[in-house]
Amino acid sequence: MTDVVAPSGREEKILGIIETARGKRPKFRDPCITMAHGAGGKATGTLIEGLLVPAFANAALDELGDAGIVSVAGTDVALSTDTYVVKPLIFPGGSIGELAVNGTANDLACAGARPLALTLGLILEEGLDSAVVREQVAVMAATATAAGVSIVTGDTKVVERGSADGMYLNTAGIGVRDPRARLSPSALRPGDQLLLSGAIGAHGMAIMLARGEFELMAEIESDTRCLWPAVDALLDAAGAHLRCIRDATRGGVASVLNELARASGVAMLVEEARVPVDPAVGGAAEILGLDPMQIANEGVLVAAVAPEGAERALAALRAAKAGERAVLIGECRTEPTGMVLVESGFGGRRVMDQLVGDPLPRIC
Amino acid sequence: MTDVVAPSGREEKILGIIETARGKRPKFRDPCITMAHGAGGKATGTLIEGLLVPAFANAALDELGDAGIVSVAGTDVALSTDTYVVKPLIFPGGSIGELAVNGTANDLACAGARPLALTLGLILEEGLDSAVVREQVAVMAATATAAGVSIVTGDTKVVERGSADGMYLNTAGIGVRDPRARLSPSALRPGDQLLLSGAIGAHGMAIMLARGEFELMAEIESDTRCLWPAVDALLDAAGAHLRCIRDATRGGVASVLNELARASGVAMLVEEARVPVDPAVGGAAEILGLDPMQIANEGVLVAAVAPEGAERALAALRAAKAGERAVLIGECRTEPTGMVLVESGFGGRRVMDQLVGDPLPRIC
């Protein structure tokens, strides 16, 4: 939440300038790779939209969803991948193996596809204790069983000591797109309601504290979990009215909202006071100078719903596992196109920007 | 080709002992990860069969093919993944980006599935020159176009300087299993003929020489290429008679043959003199004390074909792109179960063993 904009007559002009800048596809001009390119914020967006998407040009990729959709013998199959480089490998509430299964399963779920099968690519560092491998393999197996997904093929590579931090994991997954809804990042319309499934910021803060780099003691556990039950409930209750669902991982809720606003060409207005943040998370974030809206989650989703389906969607989310604290946080507007504004408890409005830089490296 | 066994009366007894040992599922007991676990030979097999497959127990994985088969709305979909950690990133004849596309496409092709779509997971090292990223992205786009496959979704992570060698790539892919054949590593029967699509050892030797660790000068280019045209030709000519197709990557032809012999419970007899090895590759391998049969390829496949289809399969392979030098190298026998024997030009027989240790680290 940078770029404070006074709610004055100048507002429209300033927003107009930013809006024009936003409308253009970003260009990737950085001379070298920085940690920010992996943080899920602005730099990541520039790399993806400025280099990768134009190079690999195809309709599935142009959608910029968390999953690509491929037609297989007349069936829409969602395909997704994520690489996991979290540090440390084990942290309060979860571990790299749990993230690797739930993270990719959640990307499929948020594309409206029940996770079906995963692939697993392991990069192991020479000298890694086999007990660590055993433990994470057991965690992955248990997490996959809980998520109802099978790990059907894999690959193992080993790199020399110092060439990786213990292990990096990649999972890719497929799922059949659910017929109850057609979700797309560009489907949002003015008037759509924005739902959030739970309290934010727990995952990112849990990782930061687990590293022990700060002299901060707080009991914060990652929120890593499988989101399919929540998505399933949403599809059941409001399928036809659902526009898009996204899990708010790297870059947090702020990055998801900005991406959707830009992809759909709508504005968003979010009421800050409605967004649930646990006191321990909020306190730690304040001390570290971080905005909870930009902190990664692993078990929180944002759903955009047409107004006529919003009430039922919210009720369904609240009745679903891990959705008890779901809330309506805001809505889509017409202007300023492609931007997210946040209204503070005192009535002032600011631009809620995407994450810039990388204050939280290697959180997934 | 270790474990020299004299063709004497002792042969049967020795082979019997080895055979009993082979029949059991290997146990993963190593205290820590070594480079050999990533080399595609015996240690990799122990890790996969002794730890990963039992943990993730499911039918698709138990097959131990290069791809898992998943039923999607009644259609058999092949799913495969590979991680690429090749060093250096660019080498004579190819680069990491080319391997990342062709390697996974080839795993699908060898499962009898036309490659349809890929996912891409990038791990980039902080400080990596953007020009390197641009170049590899362009290579991947061009290779994907040539292979007729789309990169439909991806993920980018960045790790700190020193935590990766420039870049590691992961691709996962899907393809629809071709109805012309049902291929399986356990489908080989005594009498089946063994075909090899071309000269072996070029990829591994090209990488070794590119590293400049040896004072050896030879013009050897990697054989990296898309194998779908060759597989397509085989399916067309001998679909019903094809038992299994495998690309002979890490661990080389020796590891592929051993895996198939064990999975199918057959013996194999290979005529060494028939296996094509280019003089530069053969010479360099001899100097380095390596067996070309254990050196990695990126554009060579092994096909097991029922005797009645072998002639047509060989002719089709020879007429296909990059199959001009295809040859019949041997056949399946009944005894000794699960083992591969090689007959030298002088009539002696040895056990052709899988790769042990890792003489060629990080070749893909």
Short mmCIF file of N, CA and C in Angstrom, two decimals, chain A residues 72-148:
data_model
loop_
_atom_site.label_atom_id
_atom_site.label_comp_id
_atom_site.label_asym_id
_atom_site.label_seq_id
_atom_site.Cartn_x
_atom_site.Cartn_y
_atom_site.Cartn_z
N VAL A 72 -8.11 -32.11 -24.27
CA VAL A 72 -7.66 -33.49 -24.47
C VAL A 72 -8.87 -34.32 -24.88
N ALA A 73 -8.92 -34.71 -26.13
CA ALA A 73 -10.05 -35.50 -26.64
C ALA A 73 -11.39 -34.89 -26.23
N GLY A 74 -11.48 -33.56 -26.38
CA GLY A 74 -12.75 -32.88 -26.11
C GLY A 74 -12.98 -32.50 -24.66
N THR A 75 -12.06 -32.89 -23.77
CA THR A 75 -12.19 -32.55 -22.34
C THR A 75 -11.18 -31.46 -22.00
N ASP A 76 -11.64 -30.45 -21.24
CA ASP A 76 -10.74 -29.38 -20.82
C ASP A 76 -9.91 -29.84 -19.63
N VAL A 77 -8.61 -29.95 -19.84
CA VAL A 77 -7.71 -30.39 -18.78
C VAL A 77 -6.87 -29.20 -18.32
N ALA A 78 -6.84 -28.98 -17.01
CA ALA A 78 -6.01 -27.91 -16.44
C ALA A 78 -4.64 -28.49 -16.10
N LEU A 79 -3.62 -27.70 -16.39
CA LEU A 79 -2.24 -28.13 -16.22
C LEU A 79 -1.54 -27.02 -15.43
N SER A 80 -0.84 -27.40 -14.37
CA SER A 80 -0.18 -26.37 -13.56
C SER A 80 1.15 -26.88 -13.03
N THR A 81 2.05 -25.97 -12.70
CA THR A 81 3.33 -26.37 -12.12
C THR A 81 3.81 -25.32 -11.13
N ASP A 82 4.58 -25.75 -10.16
CA ASP A 82 5.25 -24.85 -9.24
C ASP A 82 6.53 -25.51 -8.78
N THR A 83 7.56 -24.68 -8.61
CA THR A 83 8.81 -25.16 -8.05
C THR A 83 8.89 -24.63 -6.62
N TYR A 84 9.42 -25.44 -5.73
CA TYR A 84 9.47 -25.07 -4.31
C TYR A 84 10.92 -25.00 -3.84
N VAL A 85 11.29 -23.82 -3.33
CA VAL A 85 12.67 -23.59 -2.88
C VAL A 85 12.66 -23.00 -1.47
N VAL A 86 11.60 -23.32 -0.72
CA VAL A 86 11.42 -22.71 0.60
C VAL A 86 12.61 -23.00 1.52
N LYS A 87 12.91 -22.03 2.36
CA LYS A 87 14.01 -22.12 3.31
C LYS A 87 13.50 -21.62 4.64
N PRO A 88 13.53 -22.36 5.73
CA PRO A 88 14.02 -23.73 5.87
C PRO A 88 13.05 -24.77 5.28
N LEU A 89 13.55 -26.01 5.14
CA LEU A 89 12.73 -27.07 4.54
C LEU A 89 11.53 -27.43 5.42
N ILE A 90 11.72 -27.30 6.73
CA ILE A 90 10.64 -27.60 7.68
C ILE A 90 10.40 -26.35 8.52
N PHE A 91 9.14 -26.01 8.74
CA PHE A 91 8.79 -24.77 9.45
C PHE A 91 7.49 -25.01 10.21
N PRO A 92 7.15 -24.14 11.18
CA PRO A 92 5.92 -24.36 11.95
C PRO A 92 4.70 -24.46 11.03
N GLY A 93 4.01 -25.58 11.13
CA GLY A 93 2.79 -25.76 10.35
C GLY A 93 2.97 -26.50 9.04
N GLY A 94 4.22 -26.74 8.62
CA GLY A 94 4.38 -27.43 7.34
C GLY A 94 5.82 -27.67 6.95
N SER A 95 6.02 -28.07 5.70
CA SER A 95 7.35 -28.37 5.19
C SER A 95 7.30 -28.29 3.67
N ILE A 96 8.47 -28.36 3.04
CA ILE A 96 8.55 -28.23 1.59
C ILE A 96 7.70 -29.29 0.87
N GLY A 97 7.67 -30.51 1.43
CA GLY A 97 6.90 -31.58 0.80
C GLY A 97 5.41 -31.29 0.81
N GLU A 98 4.94 -30.73 1.93
CA GLU A 98 3.52 -30.38 2.03
C GLU A 98 3.18 -29.27 1.04
N LEU A 99 4.04 -28.25 0.97
CA LEU A 99 3.80 -27.16 0.01
C LEU A 99 3.77 -27.70 -1.41
N ALA A 100 4.70 -28.62 -1.72
CA ALA A 100 4.83 -29.10 -3.10
C ALA A 100 3.57 -29.80 -3.57
N VAL A 101 2.90 -30.49 -2.66
CA VAL A 101 1.66 -31.18 -3.04
C VAL A 101 0.48 -30.21 -3.00
N ASN A 102 0.30 -29.53 -1.86
CA ASN A 102 -0.85 -28.64 -1.74
C ASN A 102 -0.78 -27.44 -2.68
N GLY A 103 0.42 -26.90 -2.87
CA GLY A 103 0.56 -25.71 -3.70
C GLY A 103 0.08 -25.94 -5.12
N THR A 104 0.53 -27.03 -5.73
CA THR A 104 0.14 -27.30 -7.12
C THR A 104 -1.32 -27.76 -7.18
N ALA A 105 -1.73 -28.57 -6.20
CA ALA A 105 -3.14 -28.98 -6.14
C ALA A 105 -4.04 -27.74 -6.03
N ASN A 106 -3.59 -26.75 -5.25
CA ASN A 106 -4.39 -25.53 -5.07
C ASN A 106 -4.47 -24.70 -6.35
N ASP A 107 -3.40 -24.68 -7.12
CA ASP A 107 -3.44 -23.95 -8.39
C ASP A 107 -4.47 -24.57 -9.33
N LEU A 108 -4.53 -25.91 -9.32
CA LEU A 108 -5.54 -26.59 -10.14
C LEU A 108 -6.93 -26.29 -9.60
N ALA A 109 -7.08 -26.40 -8.27
CA ALA A 109 -8.39 -26.16 -7.65
C ALA A 109 -8.89 -24.77 -8.01
N CYS A 110 -7.99 -23.78 -7.93
CA CYS A 110 -8.40 -22.40 -8.19
C CYS A 110 -8.69 -22.17 -9.67
N ALA A 111 -8.25 -23.09 -10.53
CA ALA A 111 -8.62 -23.02 -11.95
C ALA A 111 -9.95 -23.76 -12.15
N GLY A 112 -10.55 -24.19 -11.05
CA GLY A 112 -11.83 -24.90 -11.15
C GLY A 112 -11.68 -26.35 -11.58
N ALA A 113 -10.53 -26.94 -11.25
CA ALA A 113 -10.29 -28.33 -11.64
C ALA A 113 -9.95 -29.16 -10.41
N ARG A 114 -10.64 -30.25 -10.23
CA ARG A 114 -10.33 -31.14 -9.11
C ARG A 114 -8.96 -31.78 -9.39
N PRO A 115 -8.00 -31.63 -8.48
CA PRO A 115 -6.66 -32.19 -8.71
C PRO A 115 -6.74 -33.71 -8.88
N LEU A 116 -6.07 -34.21 -9.93
CA LEU A 116 -6.18 -35.62 -10.28
C LEU A 116 -4.84 -36.35 -10.10
N ALA A 117 -3.79 -35.82 -10.70
CA ALA A 117 -2.49 -36.48 -10.65
C ALA A 117 -1.37 -35.45 -10.66
N LEU A 118 -0.28 -35.80 -10.00
CA LEU A 118 0.89 -34.92 -9.93
C LEU A 118 2.13 -35.63 -10.47
N THR A 119 3.05 -34.84 -11.00
CA THR A 119 4.40 -35.32 -11.27
C THR A 119 5.30 -34.71 -10.20
N LEU A 120 6.43 -35.34 -9.95
CA LEU A 120 7.35 -34.84 -8.92
C LEU A 120 8.78 -34.81 -9.46
N GLY A 121 9.40 -33.65 -9.46
CA GLY A 121 10.80 -33.52 -9.85
C GLY A 121 11.62 -33.13 -8.62
N LEU A 122 12.57 -33.97 -8.25
CA LEU A 122 13.42 -33.69 -7.08
C LEU A 122 14.79 -33.23 -7.53
N ILE A 123 15.28 -32.14 -6.96
CA ILE A 123 16.69 -31.79 -7.08
C ILE A 123 17.27 -31.93 -5.68
N LEU A 124 18.17 -32.89 -5.50
CA LEU A 124 18.74 -33.15 -4.18
C LEU A 124 20.19 -32.70 -4.17
N GLU A 125 20.64 -32.21 -3.02
CA GLU A 125 22.02 -31.78 -2.89
C GLU A 125 22.86 -32.93 -2.38
N GLU A 126 23.97 -33.13 -3.04
CA GLU A 126 24.91 -34.17 -2.61
C GLU A 126 25.20 -34.01 -1.12
N GLY A 127 25.15 -35.10 -0.38
CA GLY A 127 25.44 -35.04 1.05
C GLY A 127 24.21 -34.88 1.93
N LEU A 128 23.06 -34.63 1.31
CA LEU A 128 21.82 -34.46 2.09
C LEU A 128 21.52 -35.75 2.86
N ASP A 129 21.20 -35.60 4.13
CA ASP A 129 20.87 -36.75 4.98
C ASP A 129 19.65 -37.48 4.40
N SER A 130 19.79 -38.78 4.21
CA SER A 130 18.68 -39.55 3.65
C SER A 130 17.42 -39.46 4.51
N ALA A 131 17.61 -39.23 5.82
CA ALA A 131 16.44 -39.13 6.71
C ALA A 131 15.55 -37.95 6.30
N VAL A 132 16.18 -36.89 5.80
CA VAL A 132 15.41 -35.72 5.35
C VAL A 132 14.59 -36.08 4.11
N VAL A 133 15.21 -36.82 3.21
CA VAL A 133 14.50 -37.26 2.00
C VAL A 133 13.33 -38.16 2.39
N ARG A 134 13.63 -39.15 3.24
CA ARG A 134 12.58 -40.07 3.70
C ARG A 134 11.40 -39.32 4.30
N GLU A 135 11.71 -38.35 5.17
CA GLU A 135 10.66 -37.62 5.87
C GLU A 135 9.79 -36.84 4.88
N GLN A 136 10.43 -36.15 3.94
CA GLN A 136 9.65 -35.35 2.99
C GLN A 136 8.87 -36.23 2.01
N VAL A 137 9.41 -37.37 1.68
CA VAL A 137 8.68 -38.31 0.81
C VAL A 137 7.43 -38.79 1.54
N ALA A 138 7.58 -39.09 2.85
CA ALA A 138 6.43 -39.53 3.64
C ALA A 138 5.39 -38.42 3.74
N VAL A 139 5.87 -37.18 3.93
CA VAL A 139 4.96 -36.04 4.02
C VAL A 139 4.20 -35.86 2.70
N MET A 140 4.92 -35.97 1.58
CA MET A 140 4.27 -35.81 0.27
C MET A 140 3.22 -36.89 0.05
N ALA A 141 3.56 -38.12 0.43
CA ALA A 141 2.62 -39.22 0.24
C ALA A 141 1.35 -38.98 1.06
N ALA A 142 1.53 -38.57 2.32
CA ALA A 142 0.37 -38.34 3.19
C ALA A 142 -0.45 -37.16 2.70
N THR A 143 0.23 -36.10 2.27
CA THR A 143 -0.48 -34.90 1.80
C THR A 143 -1.26 -35.22 0.53
N ALA A 144 -0.65 -36.01 -0.35
CA ALA A 144 -1.32 -36.39 -1.60
C ALA A 144 -2.56 -37.22 -1.31
N THR A 145 -2.44 -38.15 -0.37
CA THR A 145 -3.60 -38.97 -0.01
C THR A 145 -4.72 -38.09 0.54
N ALA A 146 -4.35 -37.16 1.42
CA ALA A 146 -5.36 -36.27 2.01
C ALA A 146 -6.03 -35.40 0.94
N ALA A 147 -5.26 -35.02 -0.09
CA ALA A 147 -5.80 -34.15 -1.14
C ALA A 147 -6.49 -34.97 -2.23
N GLY A 148 -6.43 -36.28 -2.14
CA GLY A 148 -7.08 -37.14 -3.13
C GLY A 148 -6.41 -37.11 -4.48
#
